[in-house]
XYZ file of C-alpha atoms in Angstrom:
430
model
C 13.958 -0.123 -3.918
C 13.068 -3.546 -4.978
C 13.761 -4.143 -8.640
C 10.285 -5.532 -9.122
C 9.279 -2.143 -7.842
C 6.625 0.119 -9.092
C 5.850 1.453 -12.475
C 6.816 4.954 -13.308
C 5.374 7.476 -10.925
C 3.476 9.456 -13.486
C 2.872 11.956 -10.818
C 0.981 14.723 -12.540
C -1.990 12.640 -13.443
C -5.302 11.221 -12.569
C -5.142 7.428 -12.094
C -6.787 5.070 -14.471
C -10.349 4.380 -13.411
C -11.058 1.060 -11.762
C -13.855 -1.114 -12.987
C -17.099 0.778 -12.566
C -15.426 4.164 -12.072
C -17.314 7.284 -13.017
C -16.387 9.070 -16.268
C -14.091 12.110 -16.237
C -15.450 15.444 -15.183
C -15.603 18.444 -17.475
C -12.664 20.658 -16.520
C -14.412 23.983 -16.285
C -14.954 24.150 -12.594
C -14.888 22.057 -9.483
C -18.027 22.959 -7.621
C -19.149 20.199 -5.296
C -22.510 19.858 -7.053
C -20.870 19.417 -10.449
C -18.373 16.966 -8.963
C -21.117 14.771 -7.604
C -22.958 14.809 -10.874
C -20.179 13.970 -13.315
C -16.968 13.298 -11.416
C -13.785 11.957 -12.951
C -11.789 8.977 -11.881
C -8.889 9.673 -10.696
C 5.303 5.254 -6.179
C 7.915 4.422 -5.248
C 8.641 1.182 -3.466
C 11.708 1.092 -1.454
C 11.246 -2.460 -0.988
C 9.532 -5.655 -1.515
C 9.476 -7.680 1.603
C 11.149 -6.988 4.863
C 14.229 -5.157 3.773
C 12.733 -3.654 0.701
C 11.238 -0.240 0.377
C 9.443 1.658 -2.424
C 6.503 3.360 -4.145
C 4.054 2.551 -6.918
C 3.417 4.380 -10.115
C 1.373 7.496 -10.174
C -1.275 8.373 -12.753
C -0.329 8.452 -16.407
C -1.786 11.664 -17.788
C -0.659 15.074 -16.587
C -3.250 17.008 -14.593
C -3.017 20.491 -13.081
C -3.254 20.738 -9.322
C -6.544 22.628 -9.606
C -8.200 19.446 -10.873
C -7.247 17.274 -7.892
C -10.637 17.495 -6.238
C -12.418 16.186 -9.333
C -11.120 12.637 -9.013
C -13.856 10.173 -8.099
C -13.625 6.401 -7.750
C -16.491 3.992 -7.226
C -16.853 2.051 -3.986
C -18.773 -0.898 -5.467
C -16.933 -3.155 -7.900
C -15.179 -6.471 -8.498
C -12.257 -5.511 -6.259
C -12.104 -3.095 -3.372
C -10.782 0.376 -4.218
C -7.300 1.361 -3.060
C -5.402 -1.553 -4.635
C -4.791 -0.846 -8.321
C -5.280 2.922 -8.497
C -2.476 5.454 -8.665
C -0.790 6.373 -5.407
C -2.582 8.837 -3.126
C -0.839 12.026 -2.082
C -1.999 11.436 1.491
C -2.828 8.230 3.312
C -3.813 6.819 6.684
C -3.605 3.251 7.968
C -5.572 2.245 11.034
C -6.128 -1.080 12.795
C -8.880 -1.926 15.258
C -9.535 -4.699 17.755
C -13.114 -5.719 18.457
C -14.231 -4.552 21.883
C -14.631 -7.109 24.698
C -17.909 -8.924 24.184
C -18.255 -7.880 20.534
C -18.560 -10.750 18.072
C -19.849 -11.655 14.649
C -23.081 -9.658 14.933
C -21.315 -6.479 15.988
C -18.634 -6.966 13.333
C -21.277 -7.302 10.613
C -23.025 -4.125 11.761
C -19.697 -2.274 11.815
C -18.732 -3.382 8.295
C -22.165 -2.317 7.104
C -21.629 1.160 8.602
C -18.108 1.435 7.242
C -19.207 0.384 3.756
C -22.003 2.950 3.686
C -19.638 5.663 4.888
C -17.021 4.703 2.297
C -19.601 4.803 -0.509
C -20.809 8.255 0.566
C -17.419 9.841 1.124
C -15.936 8.450 -2.097
C -18.815 10.125 -3.935
C -18.063 13.432 -2.221
C -21.143 13.225 -0.005
C -21.242 13.742 3.779
C -21.347 10.715 6.041
C -24.771 9.623 7.252
C -24.359 10.331 10.946
C -22.921 13.529 12.376
C -20.607 14.534 9.538
C -17.878 16.848 10.846
C -17.932 19.120 7.793
C -14.129 19.048 7.541
C -14.179 18.291 3.799
C -17.363 20.096 2.789
C -15.527 22.497 0.441
C -13.670 19.751 -1.434
C -14.510 17.215 -4.090
C -13.855 13.480 -3.619
C -10.142 13.996 -4.397
C -9.742 10.356 -5.504
C -10.607 9.100 -2.028
C -10.451 5.345 -1.444
C -11.237 3.233 1.629
C -10.174 -0.404 1.846
C -11.070 -2.929 4.573
C -9.392 -6.150 5.705
C -9.440 -8.839 8.409
C -6.519 -9.928 10.554
C -5.770 -13.456 11.800
C -7.277 -12.741 15.232
C -10.599 -11.551 13.779
C -11.794 -15.074 13.045
C -11.479 -16.413 16.598
C -13.159 -13.289 17.954
C -16.167 -13.836 15.677
C -16.410 -17.647 15.842
C -15.381 -17.964 12.188
C -12.185 -19.986 12.628
C -13.240 -22.497 9.962
C -13.428 -19.664 7.435
C -9.941 -18.352 8.171
C -7.736 -18.681 5.060
C -4.546 -20.720 5.255
C -2.828 -17.807 3.511
C -3.538 -15.718 6.625
C -1.290 -17.850 8.832
C 1.103 -15.578 10.788
C 4.203 -14.452 8.934
C 7.450 -16.170 9.964
C 10.003 -14.342 12.085
C 12.763 -12.543 10.191
C 16.167 -11.685 11.596
C 15.769 -8.029 10.594
C 12.556 -7.641 12.620
C 12.440 -5.258 15.581
C 8.670 -5.338 15.855
C 6.524 -3.370 18.263
C 3.589 -5.686 18.988
C 1.383 -2.764 19.982
C 1.745 -1.371 16.457
C 1.343 -4.694 14.653
C -1.545 -6.930 13.539
C -5.129 -6.205 14.699
C -8.600 -7.697 14.127
C -9.581 -5.172 11.448
C -7.502 -3.003 9.100
C -8.522 0.102 7.148
C -6.540 1.900 4.447
C -7.486 5.448 3.446
C -5.990 7.374 0.525
C -6.785 10.703 -1.145
C -5.103 13.534 -3.011
C -6.180 16.053 -0.359
C -5.096 15.924 3.283
C -8.398 17.187 4.699
C -10.423 14.724 2.633
C -8.236 11.877 3.911
C -8.470 13.068 7.528
C -12.245 13.460 7.216
C -12.498 9.800 6.174
C -10.227 8.744 9.045
C -12.426 10.483 11.609
C -15.587 9.048 10.060
C -14.201 5.501 10.243
C -13.137 5.987 13.852
C -16.541 7.427 14.843
C -18.376 4.591 13.073
C -16.467 2.060 15.175
C -18.394 3.283 18.226
C -18.441 0.736 21.014
C -17.846 -2.208 18.651
C -14.101 -1.744 18.140
C -11.159 0.146 19.581
C -8.175 1.631 17.771
C -5.105 -0.590 18.092
C -2.699 1.574 16.069
C -2.777 4.307 13.447
C -0.144 5.608 10.981
C 0.012 8.484 8.500
C 1.897 8.735 5.216
C 2.306 10.633 1.968
C 3.395 10.435 -1.652
C 4.238 13.084 -4.210
C 1.196 15.131 -5.251
C -0.069 14.793 -8.822
C 1.140 17.780 -10.806
C 4.250 18.337 -8.680
C 6.664 17.549 -11.532
C 6.954 19.174 -14.947
C 6.698 15.796 -16.671
C 5.725 12.251 -15.720
C 8.652 10.559 -13.983
C 9.443 7.813 -11.529
C 9.373 9.099 -7.962
C 12.261 9.054 -5.518
C 12.102 7.519 -2.063
C 13.282 9.229 1.114
C 16.786 7.867 0.487
C 16.887 9.854 -2.747
C 16.827 6.836 -5.054
C 14.587 6.602 -8.110
C 12.339 3.736 -7.127
C 9.457 2.137 -8.937
C 10.527 0.683 -12.223
C 9.219 -2.871 -12.307
C 6.061 -3.030 -10.222
C 3.457 -5.379 -11.745
C 0.974 -3.523 -13.950
C -2.755 -4.264 -14.420
C -2.001 -4.578 -18.136
C 0.301 -7.575 -17.509
C -1.238 -10.850 -18.691
C -0.589 -12.544 -15.342
C -1.456 -9.555 -13.126
C -4.749 -10.913 -11.766
C -3.360 -14.343 -10.949
C -0.493 -12.796 -9.015
C -2.521 -10.192 -7.127
C -6.103 -11.464 -6.710
C -7.676 -14.694 -5.440
C -9.109 -16.569 -8.472
C -12.723 -17.590 -9.040
C -11.978 -21.129 -7.812
C -10.009 -19.876 -4.817
C -10.439 -21.099 -1.257
C -12.157 -19.913 0.827
C -14.929 -18.800 -1.519
C -15.562 -15.550 0.358
C -12.073 -14.351 -0.662
C -12.679 -14.642 -4.427
C -11.513 -11.429 -6.153
C -9.867 -10.393 -2.905
C -6.186 -10.046 -2.072
C -3.783 -10.347 0.860
C -1.895 -7.298 2.054
C 1.318 -7.181 4.058
C 1.888 -3.930 5.949
C 5.303 -3.071 7.423
C 6.546 0.120 9.051
C 10.136 0.321 7.821
C 12.282 3.024 9.364
C 15.098 4.314 7.156
C 18.285 5.116 9.027
C 18.777 8.264 6.976
C 21.649 9.761 8.973
C 23.700 6.602 8.413
C 22.661 6.257 4.776
C 23.520 9.845 3.900
C 27.097 9.387 5.125
C 27.741 7.011 2.216
C 29.240 8.365 -0.987
C 26.930 8.242 -3.994
C 28.887 5.344 -5.522
C 28.508 3.375 -2.281
C 24.762 4.033 -2.236
C 24.514 2.886 -5.845
C 26.363 -0.353 -5.029
C 23.887 -1.053 -2.212
C 20.917 -0.577 -4.530
C 22.360 -1.807 -7.840
C 21.109 1.248 -9.777
C 22.449 4.704 -10.557
C 21.144 7.413 -8.262
C 20.939 10.004 -11.022
C 18.504 8.228 -13.331
C 17.685 4.798 -11.882
C 19.502 2.896 -14.614
C 20.993 -0.494 -13.618
C 24.730 -0.456 -12.915
C 25.126 -2.872 -15.817
C 24.267 0.029 -18.157
C 21.438 1.477 -20.199
C 18.467 3.508 -19.034
C 16.039 3.108 -16.144
C 13.937 0.544 -17.990
C 16.859 -1.423 -19.467
C 17.092 -5.090 -18.526
C 19.612 -5.658 -15.766
C 22.594 -7.749 -16.912
C 23.359 -9.837 -13.834
C 26.464 -11.421 -15.403
C 28.235 -8.253 -16.578
C 31.626 -7.557 -14.979
C 34.027 -4.624 -15.004
C 37.648 -4.618 -16.176
C 38.737 -6.103 -12.858
C 36.260 -8.977 -13.121
C 33.883 -7.632 -10.470
C 30.142 -7.868 -10.999
C 28.700 -4.590 -12.275
C 25.640 -5.223 -10.081
C 27.007 -6.516 -6.748
C 25.826 -9.956 -5.639
C 24.078 -8.492 -2.581
C 22.587 -5.405 -4.282
C 18.969 -4.836 -3.335
C 17.805 -4.629 -6.953
C 19.422 -7.984 -7.782
C 18.039 -9.835 -4.750
C 14.445 -8.670 -5.162
C 14.057 -9.459 -8.867
C 11.173 -11.884 -9.532
C 13.412 -14.017 -11.731
C 15.721 -14.446 -8.737
C 12.823 -15.534 -6.502
C 10.913 -18.143 -8.469
C 8.709 -15.487 -10.053
C 7.518 -14.113 -6.713
C 5.990 -10.694 -7.255
C 3.905 -8.205 -5.309
C 2.006 -5.051 -6.163
C 3.468 -2.416 -3.891
C 1.461 0.685 -3.041
C 3.314 2.204 -0.064
C 3.428 5.564 1.665
C 6.408 7.509 2.970
C 6.197 8.748 6.540
C 7.950 11.251 8.788
C 6.981 11.237 12.453
C 9.384 13.906 13.694
C 12.712 13.432 15.489
C 13.651 11.190 18.372
C 15.378 12.405 21.534
C 18.763 12.341 19.757
C 17.536 14.422 16.824
C 17.422 11.436 14.492
C 14.539 11.528 11.994
C 11.817 8.943 12.520
C 11.112 8.564 8.813
C 10.795 5.809 6.272
C 8.222 3.712 4.495
C 4.802 2.350 5.310
C 5.332 -0.662 3.098
C 2.071 -2.009 1.648
C 2.143 -4.925 -0.777
C -0.654 -6.938 -2.389
C -0.613 -10.537 -3.583
C -2.888 -13.520 -4.169
C -0.888 -15.531 -1.622
C 1.773 -14.076 0.716
C 3.485 -17.492 0.905
C 4.255 -17.125 -2.811
C 4.757 -13.355 -2.798
C 6.119 -11.560 0.250
C 7.564 -14.436 2.274
C 10.103 -15.929 -0.196
C 11.445 -12.496 -1.143
C 11.777 -11.405 2.478
C 13.539 -14.617 3.412
C 16.085 -13.992 0.679
C 16.565 -10.392 1.788
C 17.073 -11.679 5.305
C 20.023 -13.756 4.128
C 22.152 -10.883 2.832
C 20.598 -7.751 1.355
C 23.072 -4.859 1.285
C 20.235 -2.453 2.148
C 19.254 -4.198 5.401
C 21.787 -2.339 7.644
C 20.095 0.932 6.712
C 16.555 -0.172 7.579
C 14.657 -1.177 10.699
C 11.388 -3.124 10.475
C 9.346 -1.820 13.393
C 5.821 -3.162 12.874
C 4.072 -5.756 10.747
C 0.629 -6.971 9.807
C -1.042 -9.384 7.379
C -4.697 -8.984 6.404
C -7.231 -10.742 4.196
C -8.933 -8.132 2.026
C -12.117 -9.579 0.476
C -13.345 -8.714 -2.993
C -15.374 -5.608 -3.661
C -18.957 -5.244 -2.476
C -21.736 -5.425 -5.054
C -24.491 -2.818 -5.084
C -26.547 -3.058 -1.864
C -23.843 -5.243 -0.234
C -21.199 -4.383 2.352
C -17.572 -5.479 2.429
C -17.153 -8.905 4.004
C -20.856 -9.787 3.793
C -20.150 -13.167 2.201
C -17.972 -14.054 5.197
C -20.099 -12.621 7.973
C -23.461 -13.785 6.640
C -22.375 -16.849 4.669
């Protein structure tokens, strides 16, 4: 519920097209052939770093559920897809380690296969080799695939000199309870779509493409609210029931690119127009949280549960008055409230673009829900984005006792591939 959280979850809509996206489709039918010819382009963050959780904003314009399959985004472009678009209704995260003996040559061949598969599937076409047919009745459904490299990838491929300083391992945080088997990895893939079968189809295609070159290290599944699920555009709620996603950076902000993407003069050169993503599996201790009275929950967050307005008054989008006190002289927004601690103006301007997924992986042996947030945040430099905010949360966020950080990863996500190129080609063939 970080206060720099996401823009309004305009759930019932198709996201704004990214650069190079195809024009909208005529709304008179959704046959696969028509979709491929003239397809349209197509949260809530409960937290910033470590103790934060949340989701990003959904599409702006309302769209009926019957149009979900029409959404089409372009694979080739300045940036990789899956960063600035509206939140997917369904998502998968998967990390791979290169197989023993596999190196730079095998990695390049794998990224070439993955890029070709991503281009085909995002256009609503079958994959090139042994398509399963799972999604043959659906349109692209705003599918995106995004690829990144972990710290260990560079030693495995003999490219240590090309490893970015920004990819140095994250520091340890006191709130961490990390499972190493579900953290890090040589390669990372993010898949999002508005249809569960379309997303699963892409997941299987990516796994099959890995072949003997790489092995799955871990895999996680998540979801967001489906476009069209609400009667009007509104900010989504997280699994704790809080409205969450009011102040996420927006592409229309004048400083958006400099905060989220590596600039043209960035180092290393192969990361220009790319971004760094922090991925955290954050379990919400829902049984404990739900025992709190609403007023206690609001004090933890610093916002009203009913409408997301700051406890200092106003509406959801009102500026938070950090100095306001009540009749007894107590701060209206408690000093350790999550929304106060995560504000950019309380962290030297540190900001991240959060595009997370909720998850529910059933119940544990005691009947406690294994549910929470697959926290995904993007920034030009994690040392200026995620790390300072998480360190501050570590020192006294009121939300921390209700969260458990169970896995973590940091990945370098290069810029988008140009026509006839594959993702990471400038690194692997430079």
